[in-house]
PDB file of C-alpha atoms in Angstrom:
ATOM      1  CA  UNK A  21      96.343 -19.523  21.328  1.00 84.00           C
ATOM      2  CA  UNK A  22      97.292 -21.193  24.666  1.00 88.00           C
ATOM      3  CA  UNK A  23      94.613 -20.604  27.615  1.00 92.00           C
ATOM      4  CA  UNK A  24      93.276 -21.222  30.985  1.00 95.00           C
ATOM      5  CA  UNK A  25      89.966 -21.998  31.827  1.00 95.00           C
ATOM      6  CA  UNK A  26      89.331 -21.772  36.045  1.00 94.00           C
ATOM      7  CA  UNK A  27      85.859 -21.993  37.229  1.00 88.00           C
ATOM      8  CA  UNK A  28      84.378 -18.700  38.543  1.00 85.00           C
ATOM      9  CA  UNK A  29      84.095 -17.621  41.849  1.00 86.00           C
ATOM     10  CA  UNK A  30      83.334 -16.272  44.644  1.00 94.00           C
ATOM     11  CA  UNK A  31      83.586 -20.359  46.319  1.00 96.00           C
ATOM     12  CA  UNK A  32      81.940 -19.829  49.947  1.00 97.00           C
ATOM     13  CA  UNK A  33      82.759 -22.269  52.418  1.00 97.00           C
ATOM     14  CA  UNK A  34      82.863 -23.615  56.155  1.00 97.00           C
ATOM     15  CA  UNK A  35      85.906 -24.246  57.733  1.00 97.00           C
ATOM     16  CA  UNK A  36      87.137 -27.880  57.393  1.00 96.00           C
ATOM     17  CA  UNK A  37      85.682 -28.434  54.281  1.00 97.00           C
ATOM     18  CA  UNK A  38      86.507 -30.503  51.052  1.00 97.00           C
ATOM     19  CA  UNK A  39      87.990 -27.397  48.439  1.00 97.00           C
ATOM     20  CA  UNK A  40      88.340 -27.817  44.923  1.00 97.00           C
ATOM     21  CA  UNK A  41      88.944 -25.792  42.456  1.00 97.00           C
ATOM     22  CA  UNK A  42      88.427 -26.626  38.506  1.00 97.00           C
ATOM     23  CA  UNK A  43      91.619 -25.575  36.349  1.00 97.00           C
ATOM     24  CA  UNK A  44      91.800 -26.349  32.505  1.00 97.00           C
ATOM     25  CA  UNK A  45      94.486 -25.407  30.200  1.00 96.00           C
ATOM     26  CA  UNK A  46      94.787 -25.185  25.964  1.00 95.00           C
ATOM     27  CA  UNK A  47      98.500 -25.454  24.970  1.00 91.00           C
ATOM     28  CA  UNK A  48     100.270 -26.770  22.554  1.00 85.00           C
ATOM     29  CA  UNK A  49     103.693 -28.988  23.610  1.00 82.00           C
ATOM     30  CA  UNK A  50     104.413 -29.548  26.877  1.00 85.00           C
ATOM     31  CA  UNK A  51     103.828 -26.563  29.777  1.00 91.00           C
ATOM     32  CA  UNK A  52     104.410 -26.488  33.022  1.00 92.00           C
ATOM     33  CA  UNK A  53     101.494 -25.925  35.228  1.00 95.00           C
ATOM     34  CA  UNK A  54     101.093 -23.641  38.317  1.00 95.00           C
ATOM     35  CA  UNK A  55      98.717 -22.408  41.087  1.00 97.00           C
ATOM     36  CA  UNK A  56      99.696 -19.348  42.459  1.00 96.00           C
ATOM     37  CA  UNK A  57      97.515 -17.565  45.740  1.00 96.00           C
ATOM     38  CA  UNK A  58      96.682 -13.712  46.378  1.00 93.00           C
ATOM     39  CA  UNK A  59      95.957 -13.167  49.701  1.00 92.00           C
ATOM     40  CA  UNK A  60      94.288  -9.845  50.539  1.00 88.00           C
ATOM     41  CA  UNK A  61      95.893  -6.685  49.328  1.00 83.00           C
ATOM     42  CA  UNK A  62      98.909  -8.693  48.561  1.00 86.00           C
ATOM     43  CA  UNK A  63     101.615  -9.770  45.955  1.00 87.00           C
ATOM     44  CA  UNK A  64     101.701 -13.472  43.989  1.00 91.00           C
ATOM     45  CA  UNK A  65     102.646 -16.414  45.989  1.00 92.00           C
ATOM     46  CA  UNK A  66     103.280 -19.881  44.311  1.00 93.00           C
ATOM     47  CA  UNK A  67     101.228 -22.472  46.071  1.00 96.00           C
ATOM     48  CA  UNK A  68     102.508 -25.578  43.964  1.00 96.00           C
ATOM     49  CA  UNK A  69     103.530 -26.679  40.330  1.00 94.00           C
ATOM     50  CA  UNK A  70     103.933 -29.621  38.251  1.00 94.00           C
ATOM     51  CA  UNK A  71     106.008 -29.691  35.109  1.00 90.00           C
ATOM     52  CA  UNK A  72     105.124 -32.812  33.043  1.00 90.00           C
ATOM     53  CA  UNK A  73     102.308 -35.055  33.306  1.00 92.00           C
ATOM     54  CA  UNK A  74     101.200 -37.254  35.862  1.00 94.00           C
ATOM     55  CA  UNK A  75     102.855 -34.895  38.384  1.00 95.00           C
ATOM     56  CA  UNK A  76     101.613 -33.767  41.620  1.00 97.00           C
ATOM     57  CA  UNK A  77     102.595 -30.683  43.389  1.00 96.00           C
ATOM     58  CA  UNK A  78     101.298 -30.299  46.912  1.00 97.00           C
ATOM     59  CA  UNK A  79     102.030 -27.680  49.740  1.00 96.00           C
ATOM     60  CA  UNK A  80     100.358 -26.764  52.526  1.00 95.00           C
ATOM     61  CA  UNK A  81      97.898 -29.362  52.245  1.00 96.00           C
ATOM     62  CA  UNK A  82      96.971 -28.182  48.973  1.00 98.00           C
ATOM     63  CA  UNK A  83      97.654 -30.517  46.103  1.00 98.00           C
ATOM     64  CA  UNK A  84      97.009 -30.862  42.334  1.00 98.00           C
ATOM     65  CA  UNK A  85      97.781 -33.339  39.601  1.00 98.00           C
ATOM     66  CA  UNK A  86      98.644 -32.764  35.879  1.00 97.00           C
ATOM     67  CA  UNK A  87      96.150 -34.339  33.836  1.00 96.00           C
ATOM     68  CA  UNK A  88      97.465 -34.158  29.537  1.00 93.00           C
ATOM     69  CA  UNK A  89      94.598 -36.629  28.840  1.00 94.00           C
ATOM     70  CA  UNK A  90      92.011 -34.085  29.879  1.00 95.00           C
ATOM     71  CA  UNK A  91      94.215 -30.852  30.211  1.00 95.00           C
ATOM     72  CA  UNK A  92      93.519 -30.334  33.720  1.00 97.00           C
ATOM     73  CA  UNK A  93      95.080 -29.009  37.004  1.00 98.00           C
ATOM     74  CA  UNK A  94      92.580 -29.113  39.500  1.00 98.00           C
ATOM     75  CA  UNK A  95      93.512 -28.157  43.249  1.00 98.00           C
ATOM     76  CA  UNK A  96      92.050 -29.748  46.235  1.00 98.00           C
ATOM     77  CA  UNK A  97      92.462 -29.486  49.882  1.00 98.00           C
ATOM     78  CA  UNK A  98      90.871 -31.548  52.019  1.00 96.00           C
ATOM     79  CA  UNK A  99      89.844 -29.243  54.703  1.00 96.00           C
ATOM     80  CA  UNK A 100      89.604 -25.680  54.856  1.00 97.00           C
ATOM     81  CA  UNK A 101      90.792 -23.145  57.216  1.00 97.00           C
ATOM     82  CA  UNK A 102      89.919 -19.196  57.627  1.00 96.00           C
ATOM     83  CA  UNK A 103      93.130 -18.437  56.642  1.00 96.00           C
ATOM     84  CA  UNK A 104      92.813 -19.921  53.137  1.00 97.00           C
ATOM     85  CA  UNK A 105      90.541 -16.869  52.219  1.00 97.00           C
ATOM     86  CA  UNK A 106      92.701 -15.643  49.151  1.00 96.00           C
ATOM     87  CA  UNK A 107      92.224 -15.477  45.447  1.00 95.00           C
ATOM     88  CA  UNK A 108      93.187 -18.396  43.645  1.00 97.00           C
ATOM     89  CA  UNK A 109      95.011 -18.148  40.214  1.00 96.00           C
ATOM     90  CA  UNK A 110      96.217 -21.087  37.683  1.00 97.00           C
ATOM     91  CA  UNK A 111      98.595 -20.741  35.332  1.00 95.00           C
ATOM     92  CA  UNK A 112     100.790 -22.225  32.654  1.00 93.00           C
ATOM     93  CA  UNK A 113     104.150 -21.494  31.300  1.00 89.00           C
ATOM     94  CA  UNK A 114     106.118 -23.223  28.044  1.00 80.00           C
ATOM     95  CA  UNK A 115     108.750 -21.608  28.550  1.00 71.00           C
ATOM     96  CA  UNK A 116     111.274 -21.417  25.163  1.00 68.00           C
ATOM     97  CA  UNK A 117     111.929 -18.089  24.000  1.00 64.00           C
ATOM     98  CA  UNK A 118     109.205 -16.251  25.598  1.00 67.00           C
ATOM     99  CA  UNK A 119     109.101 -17.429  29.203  1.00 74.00           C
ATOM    100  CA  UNK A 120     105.632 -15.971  30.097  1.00 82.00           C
ATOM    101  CA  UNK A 121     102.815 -17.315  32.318  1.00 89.00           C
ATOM    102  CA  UNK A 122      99.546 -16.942  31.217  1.00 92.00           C
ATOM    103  CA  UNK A 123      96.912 -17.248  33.708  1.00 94.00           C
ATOM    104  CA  UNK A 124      93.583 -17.934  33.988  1.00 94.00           C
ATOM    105  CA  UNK A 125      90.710 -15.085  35.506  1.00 93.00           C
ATOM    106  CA  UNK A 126      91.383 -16.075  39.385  1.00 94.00           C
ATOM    107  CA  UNK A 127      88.720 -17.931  41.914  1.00 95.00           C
ATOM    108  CA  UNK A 128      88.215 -15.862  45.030  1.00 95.00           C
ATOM    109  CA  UNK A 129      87.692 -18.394  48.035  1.00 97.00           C
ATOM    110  CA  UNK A 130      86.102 -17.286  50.916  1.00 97.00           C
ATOM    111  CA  UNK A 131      85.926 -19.725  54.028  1.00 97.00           C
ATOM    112  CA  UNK A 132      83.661 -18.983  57.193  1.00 96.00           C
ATOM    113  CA  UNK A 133      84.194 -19.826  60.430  1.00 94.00           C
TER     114      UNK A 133
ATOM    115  CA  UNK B  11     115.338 -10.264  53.276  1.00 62.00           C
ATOM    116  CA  UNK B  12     112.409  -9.843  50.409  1.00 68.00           C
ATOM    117  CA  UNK B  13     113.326 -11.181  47.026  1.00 89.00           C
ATOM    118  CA  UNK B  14     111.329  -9.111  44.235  1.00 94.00           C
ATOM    119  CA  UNK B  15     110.979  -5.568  45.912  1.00 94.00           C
ATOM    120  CA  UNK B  16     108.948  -2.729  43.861  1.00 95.00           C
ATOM    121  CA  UNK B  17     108.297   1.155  45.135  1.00 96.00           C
ATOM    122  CA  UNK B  18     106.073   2.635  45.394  1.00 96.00           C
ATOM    123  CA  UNK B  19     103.388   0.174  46.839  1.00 94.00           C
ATOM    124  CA  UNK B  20     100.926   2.822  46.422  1.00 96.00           C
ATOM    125  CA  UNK B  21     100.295   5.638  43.422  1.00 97.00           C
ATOM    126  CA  UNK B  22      98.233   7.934  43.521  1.00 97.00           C
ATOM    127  CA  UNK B  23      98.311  10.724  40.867  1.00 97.00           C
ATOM    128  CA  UNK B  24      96.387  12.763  37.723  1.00 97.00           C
ATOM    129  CA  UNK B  25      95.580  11.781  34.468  1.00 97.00           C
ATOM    130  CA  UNK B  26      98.807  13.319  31.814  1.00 97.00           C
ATOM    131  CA  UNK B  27     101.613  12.670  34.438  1.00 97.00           C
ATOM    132  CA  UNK B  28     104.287  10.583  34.055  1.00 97.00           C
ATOM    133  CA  UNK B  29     105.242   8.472  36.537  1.00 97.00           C
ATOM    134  CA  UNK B  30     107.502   5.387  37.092  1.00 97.00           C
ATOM    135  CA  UNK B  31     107.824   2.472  39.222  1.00 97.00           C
ATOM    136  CA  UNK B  32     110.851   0.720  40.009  1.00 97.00           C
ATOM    137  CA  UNK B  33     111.565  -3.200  40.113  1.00 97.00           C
ATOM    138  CA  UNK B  34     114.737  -4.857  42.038  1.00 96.00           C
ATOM    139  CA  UNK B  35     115.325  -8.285  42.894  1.00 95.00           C
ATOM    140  CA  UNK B  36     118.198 -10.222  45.016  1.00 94.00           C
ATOM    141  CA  UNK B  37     117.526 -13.864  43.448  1.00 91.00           C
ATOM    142  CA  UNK B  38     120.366 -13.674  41.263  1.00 90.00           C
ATOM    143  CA  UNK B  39     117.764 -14.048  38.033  1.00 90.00           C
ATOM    144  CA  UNK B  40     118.514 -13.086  34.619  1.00 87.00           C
ATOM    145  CA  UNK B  41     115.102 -12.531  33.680  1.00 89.00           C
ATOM    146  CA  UNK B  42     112.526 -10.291  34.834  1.00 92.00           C
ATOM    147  CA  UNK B  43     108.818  -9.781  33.553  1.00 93.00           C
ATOM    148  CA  UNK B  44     105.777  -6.979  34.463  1.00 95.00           C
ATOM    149  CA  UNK B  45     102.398  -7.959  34.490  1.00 94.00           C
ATOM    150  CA  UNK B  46      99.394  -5.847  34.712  1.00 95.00           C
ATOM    151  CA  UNK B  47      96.074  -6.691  37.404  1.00 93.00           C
ATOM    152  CA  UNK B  48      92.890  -5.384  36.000  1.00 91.00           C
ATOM    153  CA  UNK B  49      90.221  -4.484  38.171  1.00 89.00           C
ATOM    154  CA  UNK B  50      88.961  -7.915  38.000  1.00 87.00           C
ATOM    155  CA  UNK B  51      91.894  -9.529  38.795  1.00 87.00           C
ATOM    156  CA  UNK B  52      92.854 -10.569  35.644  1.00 90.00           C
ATOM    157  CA  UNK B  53      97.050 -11.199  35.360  1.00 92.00           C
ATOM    158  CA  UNK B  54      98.249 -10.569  31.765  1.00 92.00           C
ATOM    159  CA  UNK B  55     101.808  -9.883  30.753  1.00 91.00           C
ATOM    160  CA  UNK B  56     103.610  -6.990  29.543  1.00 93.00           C
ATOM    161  CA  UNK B  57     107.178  -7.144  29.171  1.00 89.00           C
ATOM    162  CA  UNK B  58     110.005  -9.687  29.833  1.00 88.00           C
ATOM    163  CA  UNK B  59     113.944  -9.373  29.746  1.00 87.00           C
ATOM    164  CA  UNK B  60     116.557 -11.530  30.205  1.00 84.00           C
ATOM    165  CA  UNK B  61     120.156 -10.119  31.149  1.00 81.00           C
ATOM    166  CA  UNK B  62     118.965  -6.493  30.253  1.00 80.00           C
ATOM    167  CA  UNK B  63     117.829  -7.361  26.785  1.00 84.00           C
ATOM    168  CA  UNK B  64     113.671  -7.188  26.373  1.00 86.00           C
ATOM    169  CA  UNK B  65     112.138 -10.569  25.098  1.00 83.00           C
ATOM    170  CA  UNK B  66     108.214 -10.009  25.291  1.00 81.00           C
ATOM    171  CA  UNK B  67     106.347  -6.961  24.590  1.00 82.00           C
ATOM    172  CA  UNK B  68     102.594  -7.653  24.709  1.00 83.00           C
ATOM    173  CA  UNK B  69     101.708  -5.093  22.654  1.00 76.00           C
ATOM    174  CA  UNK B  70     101.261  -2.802  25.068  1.00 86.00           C
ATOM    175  CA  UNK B  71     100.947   1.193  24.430  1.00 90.00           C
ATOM    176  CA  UNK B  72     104.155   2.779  23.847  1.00 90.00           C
ATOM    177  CA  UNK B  73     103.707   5.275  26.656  1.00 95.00           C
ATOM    178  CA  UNK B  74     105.102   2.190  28.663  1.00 94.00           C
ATOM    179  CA  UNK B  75     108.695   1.953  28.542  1.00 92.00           C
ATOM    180  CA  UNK B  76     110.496  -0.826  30.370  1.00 92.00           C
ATOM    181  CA  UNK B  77     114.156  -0.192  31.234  1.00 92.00           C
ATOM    182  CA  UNK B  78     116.474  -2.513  32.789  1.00 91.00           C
ATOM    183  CA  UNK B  79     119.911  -0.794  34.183  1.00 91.00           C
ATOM    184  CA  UNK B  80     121.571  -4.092  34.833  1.00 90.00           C
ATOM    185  CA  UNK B  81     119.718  -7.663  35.356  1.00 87.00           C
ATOM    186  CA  UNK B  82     118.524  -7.385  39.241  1.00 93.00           C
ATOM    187  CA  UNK B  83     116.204  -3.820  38.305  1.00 95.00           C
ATOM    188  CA  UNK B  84     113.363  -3.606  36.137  1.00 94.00           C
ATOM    189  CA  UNK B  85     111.623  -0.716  35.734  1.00 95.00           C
ATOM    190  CA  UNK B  86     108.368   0.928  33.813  1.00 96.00           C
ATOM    191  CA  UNK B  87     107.915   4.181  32.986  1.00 96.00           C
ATOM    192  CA  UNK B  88     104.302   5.231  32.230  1.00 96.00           C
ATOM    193  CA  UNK B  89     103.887   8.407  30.017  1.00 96.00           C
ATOM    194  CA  UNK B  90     100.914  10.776  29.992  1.00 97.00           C
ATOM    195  CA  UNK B  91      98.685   8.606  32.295  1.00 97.00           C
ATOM    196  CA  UNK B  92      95.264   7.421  31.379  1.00 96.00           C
ATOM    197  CA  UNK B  93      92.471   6.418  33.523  1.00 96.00           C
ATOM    198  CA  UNK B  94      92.595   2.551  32.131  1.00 94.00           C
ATOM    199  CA  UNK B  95      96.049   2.867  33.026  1.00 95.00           C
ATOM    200  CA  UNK B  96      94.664   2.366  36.933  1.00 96.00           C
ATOM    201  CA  UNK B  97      95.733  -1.007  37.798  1.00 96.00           C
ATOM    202  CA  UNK B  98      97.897  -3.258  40.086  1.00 95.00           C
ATOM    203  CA  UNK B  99     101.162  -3.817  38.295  1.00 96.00           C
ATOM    204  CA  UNK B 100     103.778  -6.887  39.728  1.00 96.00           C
ATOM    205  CA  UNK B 101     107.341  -7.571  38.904  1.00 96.00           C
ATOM    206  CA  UNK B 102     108.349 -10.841  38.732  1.00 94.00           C
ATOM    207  CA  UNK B 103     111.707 -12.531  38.056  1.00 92.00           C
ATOM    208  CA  UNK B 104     113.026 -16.196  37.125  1.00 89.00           C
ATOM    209  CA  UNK B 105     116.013 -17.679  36.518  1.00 80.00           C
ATOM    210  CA  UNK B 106     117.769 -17.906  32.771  1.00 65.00           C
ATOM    211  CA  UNK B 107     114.666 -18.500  29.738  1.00 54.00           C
ATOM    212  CA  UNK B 108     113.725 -21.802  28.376  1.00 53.00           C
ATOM    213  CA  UNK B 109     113.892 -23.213  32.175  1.00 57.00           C
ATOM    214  CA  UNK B 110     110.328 -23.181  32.685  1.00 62.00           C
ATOM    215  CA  UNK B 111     110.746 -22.327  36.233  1.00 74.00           C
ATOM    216  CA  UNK B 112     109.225 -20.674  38.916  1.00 84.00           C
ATOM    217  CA  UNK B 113     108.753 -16.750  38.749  1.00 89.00           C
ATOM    218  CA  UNK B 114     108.812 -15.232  42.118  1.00 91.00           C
ATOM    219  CA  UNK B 115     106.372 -12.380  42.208  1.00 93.00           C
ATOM    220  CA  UNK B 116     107.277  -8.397  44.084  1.00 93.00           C
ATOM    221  CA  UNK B 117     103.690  -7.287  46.204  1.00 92.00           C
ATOM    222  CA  UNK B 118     102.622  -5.261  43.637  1.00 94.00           C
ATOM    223  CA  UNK B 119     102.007  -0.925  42.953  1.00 96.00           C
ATOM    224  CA  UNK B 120      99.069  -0.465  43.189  1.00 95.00           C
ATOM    225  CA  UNK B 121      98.218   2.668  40.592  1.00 97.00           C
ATOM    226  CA  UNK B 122      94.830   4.896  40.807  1.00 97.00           C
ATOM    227  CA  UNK B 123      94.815   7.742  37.893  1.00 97.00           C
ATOM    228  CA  UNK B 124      92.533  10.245  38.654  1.00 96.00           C
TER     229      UNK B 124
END
């Protein structure tokens, strides 16, 4: 069945630097790819999203590309802040009849001052 | 003005209750979805409708029961409460199925059974 794959966390590190975090994705057709962020005690917020390949979402200086010759998402920032702390989840979504995201397990990032 | 709104954000209660939590959202979606957070974070799905009319049910235990009044309100009903019932549960919503797009995510109940 269709899966994601994220790399496990906790990922520790000092402010300003280079973030990335490993997303890979079994589907069959064509899904839609998403990172979404938790931030402490809080609800789902979509970070960015690409629907077909070769696409690149970016916000907030976060950005990831969709990759259908190696099934990846990865997401990258270039430089860390404090207030990036948050849990990390990616996700994809075929939509169709059954318009569910399935996500992967969630990388908890944890940036020090 | 917040888009996906649930109540209670926090539920506390005893193992055999019922309880419910309610889902509303302004968007002007026609589908809506509840997902379940484990204790370690894991997201999975448990039910999606579109225009009051339920889509996925991820074989969850029928002691859930999802109803939808009209298409902005989603709600769960949880009969005789377990213990691995304790979890964060979010309401999402999208627009129409097939779209592919962007569900927008409420901040979550978070449920301890005791």
């Amino acid at each position: 069945g269709d899966s994601v794959t994220q790399m496990e966390g906790p990922v520790t590190l000092s402010e300003e630097a280079f973030l990335t975090i490993n997303c890979t994705y079994t589907a069959t057709g064509y899904p839609s790819l998403f990172w979404y962020v938790q931030y402490p005690g809080e609800g789902l917020q979509l970070l960015l999203k690409a629907t077909k390949a070769d696409d690149k979402g970016s916000n907030k200086g976060f950005e990831a590309t969709y990759r259908k010759e190696t099934t990846s998402f990865h997401l990258e920032k270039g430089s860390v802040q404090v207030s990036d702390s948050a849990v990390y989840f990616c996700a994809l979504e075929k939509g169709g009849a059954t318009n569910k995201l399935i996500f992967g397990t969630g990388t908890l990032l944890a940036v020090q001052p | 003005d917040t888009a996906v709104s649930q109540t209670p954000k926090y539920l506390v209660t005893q193992m055999g209750n019922d309880k419910s939590i309610k889902c509303e959202q302004n968007l002007g979606h026609d589908t809506m979805y509840w997902y379940k957070q484990d204790s370690k974070k894991f997201l999975k799905i448990m039910f999606s409708y579109n225009n009051k009319e339920l889509i996925i049910n991820e074989t969850v235990p029928n002691r859930f029961s999802p109803k939808s009044p009209d298409k902005a309100h989603l709600n769960l009903h949880i009969n005789s409460l377990e213990l691995g019932d304790s979890a964060v549960y979010f309401c999402a919503s999208s627009h129409p199925r097939g779209g592919k797009e962007t569900q927008y995510f409420g901040p979550g109940t978070r449920l301890l059974v005791l």
